[in-house]
Short mmCIF file of C-alpha atoms in Angstrom, two decimals:
data_model
loop_
_atom_site.label_atom_id
_atom_site.label_comp_id
_atom_site.label_asym_id
_atom_site.label_seq_id
_atom_site.Cartn_x
_atom_site.Cartn_y
_atom_site.Cartn_z
CA UNK R 1 87.96 161.53 108.72
CA UNK R 2 89.51 158.98 106.39
CA UNK R 3 88.35 158.28 102.86
CA UNK R 4 86.94 154.90 103.93
CA UNK R 5 84.61 156.43 106.48
CA UNK R 6 83.61 159.17 104.06
CA UNK R 7 82.57 156.52 101.55
CA UNK R 8 80.85 154.42 104.22
CA UNK R 9 78.72 157.26 105.55
CA UNK R 10 78.09 158.85 102.17
CA UNK R 11 77.20 155.68 100.27
CA UNK R 12 74.89 154.54 103.06
CA UNK R 13 73.13 157.90 103.11
CA UNK R 14 72.86 157.88 99.33
CA UNK R 15 71.24 154.45 99.24
CA UNK R 16 68.82 155.48 101.98
CA UNK R 17 67.90 158.55 99.91
CA UNK R 18 67.32 156.33 96.90
CA UNK R 19 65.13 153.99 98.95
CA UNK R 20 63.04 156.88 100.27
CA UNK R 21 62.92 159.15 97.23
CA UNK R 22 63.89 157.23 94.12
CA UNK R 23 65.66 159.07 91.33
CA UNK R 24 65.75 162.89 91.40
CA UNK R 25 62.64 164.01 89.50
CA UNK R 26 64.10 167.20 88.05
CA UNK R 27 67.57 168.15 87.00
CA UNK R 28 68.84 164.57 87.09
CA UNK R 29 72.63 164.70 86.59
CA UNK R 30 72.60 161.54 84.48
CA UNK R 31 70.04 163.08 82.13
CA UNK R 32 72.20 166.19 81.89
CA UNK R 33 75.23 164.08 81.07
CA UNK R 34 73.20 162.31 78.38
CA UNK R 35 72.31 165.61 76.75
CA UNK R 36 75.96 166.67 76.70
CA UNK R 37 77.01 163.29 75.29
CA UNK R 38 74.36 163.55 72.56
CA UNK R 39 75.66 167.00 71.64
CA UNK R 40 79.23 165.70 71.44
CA UNK R 41 78.03 162.84 69.26
CA UNK R 42 76.32 165.27 66.88
CA UNK R 43 79.66 167.02 66.40
CA UNK R 44 81.90 163.97 66.17
CA UNK R 45 79.89 161.18 64.58
CA UNK R 46 81.43 159.28 61.74
CA UNK R 47 81.19 155.58 60.99
CA UNK R 48 84.59 155.16 62.59
CA UNK R 49 85.95 153.53 65.75
CA UNK R 50 88.46 156.31 66.31
CA UNK R 51 85.77 158.98 66.41
CA UNK R 52 83.77 156.81 68.79
CA UNK R 53 86.77 156.34 71.06
CA UNK R 54 87.29 160.11 71.15
CA UNK R 55 83.63 160.54 72.06
CA UNK R 56 84.04 158.09 74.93
CA UNK R 57 87.24 159.75 76.12
CA UNK R 58 85.79 163.26 76.07
CA UNK R 59 82.51 162.37 77.76
CA UNK R 60 83.61 159.80 80.34
CA UNK R 61 86.98 161.44 80.93
CA UNK R 62 85.39 164.86 81.30
CA UNK R 63 82.88 163.56 83.84
CA UNK R 64 85.57 161.82 85.89
CA UNK R 65 87.80 164.89 85.77
CA UNK R 66 85.04 167.21 86.95
CA UNK R 67 84.14 164.79 89.76
CA UNK R 68 87.79 164.53 90.83
CA UNK R 69 88.17 168.30 91.01
CA UNK R 70 84.97 168.62 93.05
CA UNK R 71 86.01 165.85 95.44
CA UNK R 72 89.44 167.40 95.83
CA UNK R 73 87.88 170.76 96.74
CA UNK R 74 86.04 169.24 99.75
CA UNK R 75 88.46 166.52 100.84
CA UNK R 76 89.60 168.51 103.91
CA UNK R 77 86.01 169.20 104.98
CA UNK R 78 84.58 165.88 106.13
CA UNK R 79 80.95 166.93 106.36
CA UNK R 80 80.98 168.28 102.81
CA UNK R 81 82.86 165.22 101.56
CA UNK R 82 80.22 162.91 103.05
CA UNK R 83 77.42 165.08 101.63
CA UNK R 84 79.02 165.03 98.18
CA UNK R 85 79.40 161.25 98.29
CA UNK R 86 75.79 160.86 99.45
CA UNK R 87 74.42 163.14 96.74
CA UNK R 88 76.51 161.43 94.07
CA UNK R 89 75.48 157.96 95.20
CA UNK R 90 71.82 158.98 95.18
CA UNK R 91 72.12 160.38 91.67
CA UNK R 92 73.93 157.41 90.11
CA UNK R 93 72.12 154.44 91.68
CA UNK R 94 68.61 153.57 90.58
CA UNK R 95 67.43 150.56 92.54
CA UNK R 96 64.18 152.08 93.77
CA UNK R 97 63.07 153.38 90.39
CA UNK R 98 63.99 150.01 88.89
CA UNK R 99 61.76 148.26 91.41
CA UNK R 100 58.89 150.69 90.87
CA UNK R 101 58.87 150.21 87.11
CA UNK R 102 59.08 146.43 87.45
CA UNK R 103 56.26 146.33 89.99
CA UNK R 104 54.05 148.55 87.82
CA UNK R 105 54.40 146.08 84.94
CA UNK R 106 53.88 143.14 87.29
CA UNK R 107 50.71 144.74 88.61
CA UNK R 108 49.36 145.24 85.09
CA UNK R 109 50.10 141.60 84.23
CA UNK R 110 48.46 140.38 87.43
CA UNK R 111 45.35 142.42 86.56
CA UNK R 112 45.28 140.91 83.07
CA UNK R 113 45.96 144.25 81.39
CA UNK R 114 48.47 143.21 78.77
CA UNK R 115 48.27 146.50 76.86
CA UNK R 116 49.30 148.56 79.90
CA UNK R 117 52.15 146.15 80.56
CA UNK R 118 53.29 146.55 76.95
CA UNK R 119 53.09 150.34 77.21
CA UNK R 120 55.27 150.38 80.32
CA UNK R 121 57.89 147.84 79.26
CA UNK R 122 59.97 150.35 77.21
CA UNK R 123 60.51 152.32 80.43
CA UNK R 124 62.52 149.35 81.67
CA UNK R 125 64.21 147.76 78.65
CA UNK R 126 64.59 147.94 74.89
CA UNK R 127 62.51 144.88 73.98
CA UNK R 128 59.76 145.13 71.38
CA UNK R 129 56.68 144.80 73.62
CA UNK R 130 54.28 144.04 70.78
CA UNK R 131 56.12 140.78 70.09
CA UNK R 132 55.62 139.54 73.67
CA UNK R 133 52.79 137.79 75.47
CA UNK R 134 52.31 137.91 79.25
CA UNK R 135 54.99 135.35 80.18
CA UNK R 136 57.36 136.97 77.67
CA UNK R 137 56.88 140.36 79.29
CA UNK R 138 57.38 138.86 82.75
CA UNK R 139 60.60 137.22 81.59
CA UNK R 140 61.84 140.48 80.06
CA UNK R 141 61.15 142.30 83.34
CA UNK R 142 62.96 139.71 85.48
CA UNK R 143 65.96 139.76 83.13
CA UNK R 144 66.04 143.57 83.25
CA UNK R 145 65.80 143.61 87.04
CA UNK R 146 68.71 141.17 87.25
CA UNK R 147 70.94 143.01 84.79
CA UNK R 148 70.14 146.45 86.17
CA UNK R 149 70.81 145.36 89.73
CA UNK R 150 74.41 145.14 88.56
CA UNK R 151 74.36 148.20 86.30
CA UNK R 152 72.24 150.53 88.44
CA UNK R 153 73.36 149.58 91.95
CA UNK R 154 76.17 147.12 92.59
CA UNK R 155 78.59 148.26 89.88
CA UNK R 156 78.33 151.86 91.04
CA UNK R 157 79.03 150.86 94.66
CA UNK R 158 82.04 148.79 93.62
CA UNK R 159 83.60 151.70 91.75
CA UNK R 160 82.65 154.09 94.52
CA UNK R 161 84.57 151.90 96.94
CA UNK R 162 87.54 151.86 94.56
CA UNK R 163 87.57 155.48 93.46
CA UNK R 164 85.22 157.51 95.64
CA UNK R 165 83.12 160.15 93.92
CA UNK R 166 85.11 159.96 90.64
CA UNK R 167 84.57 156.19 90.64
CA UNK R 168 80.82 156.59 91.11
CA UNK R 169 80.58 159.20 88.37
CA UNK R 170 82.87 157.35 85.98
CA UNK R 171 80.93 154.11 86.23
CA UNK R 172 77.61 155.82 85.57
CA UNK R 173 79.08 157.85 82.68
CA UNK R 174 80.44 154.72 80.96
CA UNK R 175 77.21 152.82 81.55
CA UNK R 176 75.16 155.69 80.12
CA UNK R 177 77.37 155.95 77.04
CA UNK R 178 76.97 152.23 76.44
CA UNK R 179 73.18 152.59 76.62
CA UNK R 180 73.32 155.47 74.14
CA UNK R 181 75.81 154.25 71.54
CA UNK R 182 77.02 150.78 72.56
CA UNK R 183 74.49 148.69 70.66
CA UNK R 184 75.06 146.89 67.37
CA UNK R 185 72.87 148.99 65.10
CA UNK R 186 74.25 150.13 61.72
CA UNK R 187 74.88 153.61 63.10
CA UNK R 188 76.75 152.51 66.22
CA UNK R 189 78.41 149.20 65.34
CA UNK R 190 81.73 150.99 64.84
CA UNK R 191 81.17 154.34 66.54
CA UNK R 192 79.94 152.72 69.77
CA UNK R 193 82.60 150.02 69.90
CA UNK R 194 84.84 151.81 72.43
CA UNK R 195 81.94 152.63 74.76
CA UNK R 196 80.69 149.04 74.64
CA UNK R 197 84.11 147.52 75.35
CA UNK R 198 84.82 149.98 78.17
CA UNK R 199 81.43 149.19 79.70
CA UNK R 200 82.25 145.49 79.58
CA UNK R 201 85.52 146.18 81.42
CA UNK R 202 84.16 148.42 84.17
CA UNK R 203 81.09 146.23 84.62
CA UNK R 204 83.09 143.04 85.18
CA UNK R 205 83.64 143.24 88.97
CA UNK R 206 80.13 144.45 89.76
CA UNK R 207 78.53 141.71 87.69
CA UNK R 208 80.48 138.97 89.50
CA UNK R 209 79.67 140.48 92.89
CA UNK R 210 76.00 140.72 91.93
CA UNK R 211 75.93 137.07 90.88
CA UNK R 212 77.69 136.00 94.08
CA UNK R 213 75.27 137.96 96.25
CA UNK R 214 72.30 136.52 94.36
CA UNK R 215 73.64 133.12 95.38
CA UNK R 216 73.89 134.25 99.01
CA UNK R 217 70.61 136.16 99.18
CA UNK R 218 68.36 134.14 96.93
CA UNK R 219 67.50 131.23 99.18
CA UNK R 220 68.49 128.60 96.59
CA UNK R 221 72.30 128.75 96.67
CA UNK R 222 73.04 125.39 95.05
CA UNK R 223 70.63 126.05 92.17
CA UNK R 224 72.01 129.55 91.65
CA UNK R 225 75.61 128.31 91.59
CA UNK R 226 74.72 125.48 89.21
CA UNK R 227 72.97 127.83 86.76
CA UNK R 228 75.84 130.34 86.97
CA UNK R 229 78.48 127.70 86.25
CA UNK R 230 76.50 125.89 83.56
CA UNK R 231 74.93 128.74 81.60
CA UNK R 232 76.58 132.12 82.21
CA UNK R 233 79.26 131.64 79.56
CA UNK R 234 76.62 130.90 76.92
CA UNK R 235 75.12 134.40 77.20
CA UNK R 236 76.36 136.91 74.58
CA UNK R 237 77.13 139.49 77.26
CA UNK R 238 80.12 138.72 79.51
CA UNK R 239 78.49 140.58 82.40
CA UNK R 240 74.77 140.00 81.98
CA UNK R 241 75.41 136.26 81.68
CA UNK R 242 76.55 135.58 85.27
CA UNK R 243 73.94 137.93 86.74
CA UNK R 244 70.95 136.59 84.81
CA UNK R 245 72.01 132.96 85.27
CA UNK R 246 72.44 133.39 89.03
CA UNK R 247 69.08 135.17 89.32
CA UNK R 248 67.43 132.42 87.25
CA UNK R 249 68.77 129.74 89.57
CA UNK R 250 67.95 131.72 92.71
CA UNK R 251 64.36 132.28 91.56
CA UNK R 252 63.90 128.82 90.04
CA UNK R 253 62.88 130.17 86.61
CA UNK R 254 64.06 129.97 83.00
CA UNK R 255 65.50 133.10 81.44
CA UNK R 256 66.90 133.78 77.97
CA UNK R 257 65.55 132.39 74.72
CA UNK R 258 64.17 134.34 71.77
CA UNK R 259 64.22 138.15 72.09
CA UNK R 260 62.99 140.91 69.77
CA UNK R 261 64.51 144.40 69.61
CA UNK R 262 62.82 146.85 67.22
CA UNK R 263 62.39 144.30 64.49
CA UNK R 264 65.69 142.49 65.18
CA UNK R 265 65.29 138.97 66.58
CA UNK R 266 67.94 137.26 68.72
CA UNK R 267 67.94 133.61 69.75
CA UNK R 268 69.80 133.42 73.03
CA UNK R 269 70.57 130.30 75.07
CA UNK R 270 68.12 129.42 77.81
CA UNK R 271 69.46 130.01 81.33
CA UNK R 272 68.58 127.48 84.05
CA UNK R 273 66.66 125.49 81.47
CA UNK R 274 67.12 122.12 83.14
CA UNK R 275 65.32 122.88 86.41
CA UNK R 276 63.67 126.27 85.92
CA UNK R 277 60.04 126.89 85.03
CA UNK R 278 58.43 129.58 82.89
CA UNK R 279 58.45 133.06 84.44
CA UNK R 280 55.12 134.19 85.94
CA UNK R 281 53.95 137.68 86.82
CA UNK R 282 54.39 136.90 90.55
CA UNK R 283 58.09 136.27 89.93
CA UNK R 284 58.59 139.97 89.20
CA UNK R 285 57.98 140.83 92.84
CA UNK R 286 60.35 138.04 93.90
CA UNK R 287 63.02 139.41 91.56
CA UNK R 288 62.60 142.94 92.93
CA UNK R 289 62.96 141.69 96.49
CA UNK R 290 66.08 139.74 95.56
CA UNK R 291 67.46 142.84 93.85
CA UNK R 292 66.97 144.88 97.02
CA UNK R 293 68.68 142.24 99.14
CA UNK R 294 71.59 142.11 96.72
CA UNK R 295 71.92 145.91 96.81
CA UNK R 296 71.96 145.97 100.61
CA UNK R 297 74.51 143.18 100.79
CA UNK R 298 76.63 144.94 98.16
CA UNK R 299 76.71 148.10 100.28
CA UNK R 300 78.00 146.08 103.22
CA UNK R 301 80.64 144.32 101.14
CA UNK R 302 81.86 147.51 99.46
CA UNK R 303 81.98 149.52 102.68
CA UNK R 304 83.83 146.72 104.47
CA UNK R 305 86.27 146.34 101.59
CA UNK R 306 86.97 150.08 101.46
CA UNK R 307 87.54 150.29 105.21
CA UNK R 308 89.84 147.25 105.26
CA UNK R 309 91.81 148.60 102.31
CA UNK R 310 92.17 151.93 104.07
CA UNK R 311 93.47 150.28 107.24
CA UNK R 312 95.97 148.21 105.26
CA UNK R 313 97.30 151.27 103.44
CA UNK R 314 97.52 153.23 106.68
CA UNK R 315 99.38 150.41 108.39
CA UNK R 316 101.80 150.10 105.47
CA UNK R 317 102.48 153.82 105.55
CA UNK R 318 103.12 153.74 109.30
CA UNK R 319 105.52 150.86 108.82
CA UNK R 320 107.56 152.90 106.35
CA UNK R 321 107.65 155.95 108.62
#
């Protein structure tokens, strides 16, 4: 069985497992990686970019190396290779848990229980919930669903199609490091620089594919394209910008604006401000459904791309023989 079919069967099985089960409840590999990365940080930390780059190299490089050795050990055993790809996909994607958290907050908002919504928001994003009213919480949830559709689903599938199990693991390792040390706090402004820049690089293709699929699957293609073209470049993140702008246009809402993170206030440009309306609690469910459609479409695109690439390489090799 070729590598393309291994990825096709394994990634499909992994996404089905995620849809049925959500994230592994115990012994989550990503949580284990985070504990190791935190330990490495405790040994290496200095207010220095070089130390931060070494941290990134050791953690992300170690994870990719271990995944490559494991994949190599089962590459001649197709059933095990598919099972490994499925298990890895299940452990690194998080679309179902993302949807559950978003829906829980949406349900609290719909019931008028603002305090419960504020309590649950930190499970989904780093905003300061006490600075937000109901529409502000709803907007934060929709923005998090959009961004994490790329980070938690599509980006992983893209790198799985490119690099198999090591690609899946590497993407999640880099994304986790960015979440841990890639923010602009005094402690991590220099130390986390390498992790943040690497995350921007590896997230680039998945973010563009996510935005494109939001255009296709959102039901408002012209509005989504217009918001993407007009507003994405104004966002401070090169990858969140296209995704959030395309989701804003697809859903017909305004995203962006003033944000608060643990006492730090940011004034971001408004996305889809010309034609979008204020986010409502009901829009959370619409965003979750769009996220699921985008994830399903991304699986199809990535599987098809991997199979086509495999056929092209095989044909080229036969031509040289």
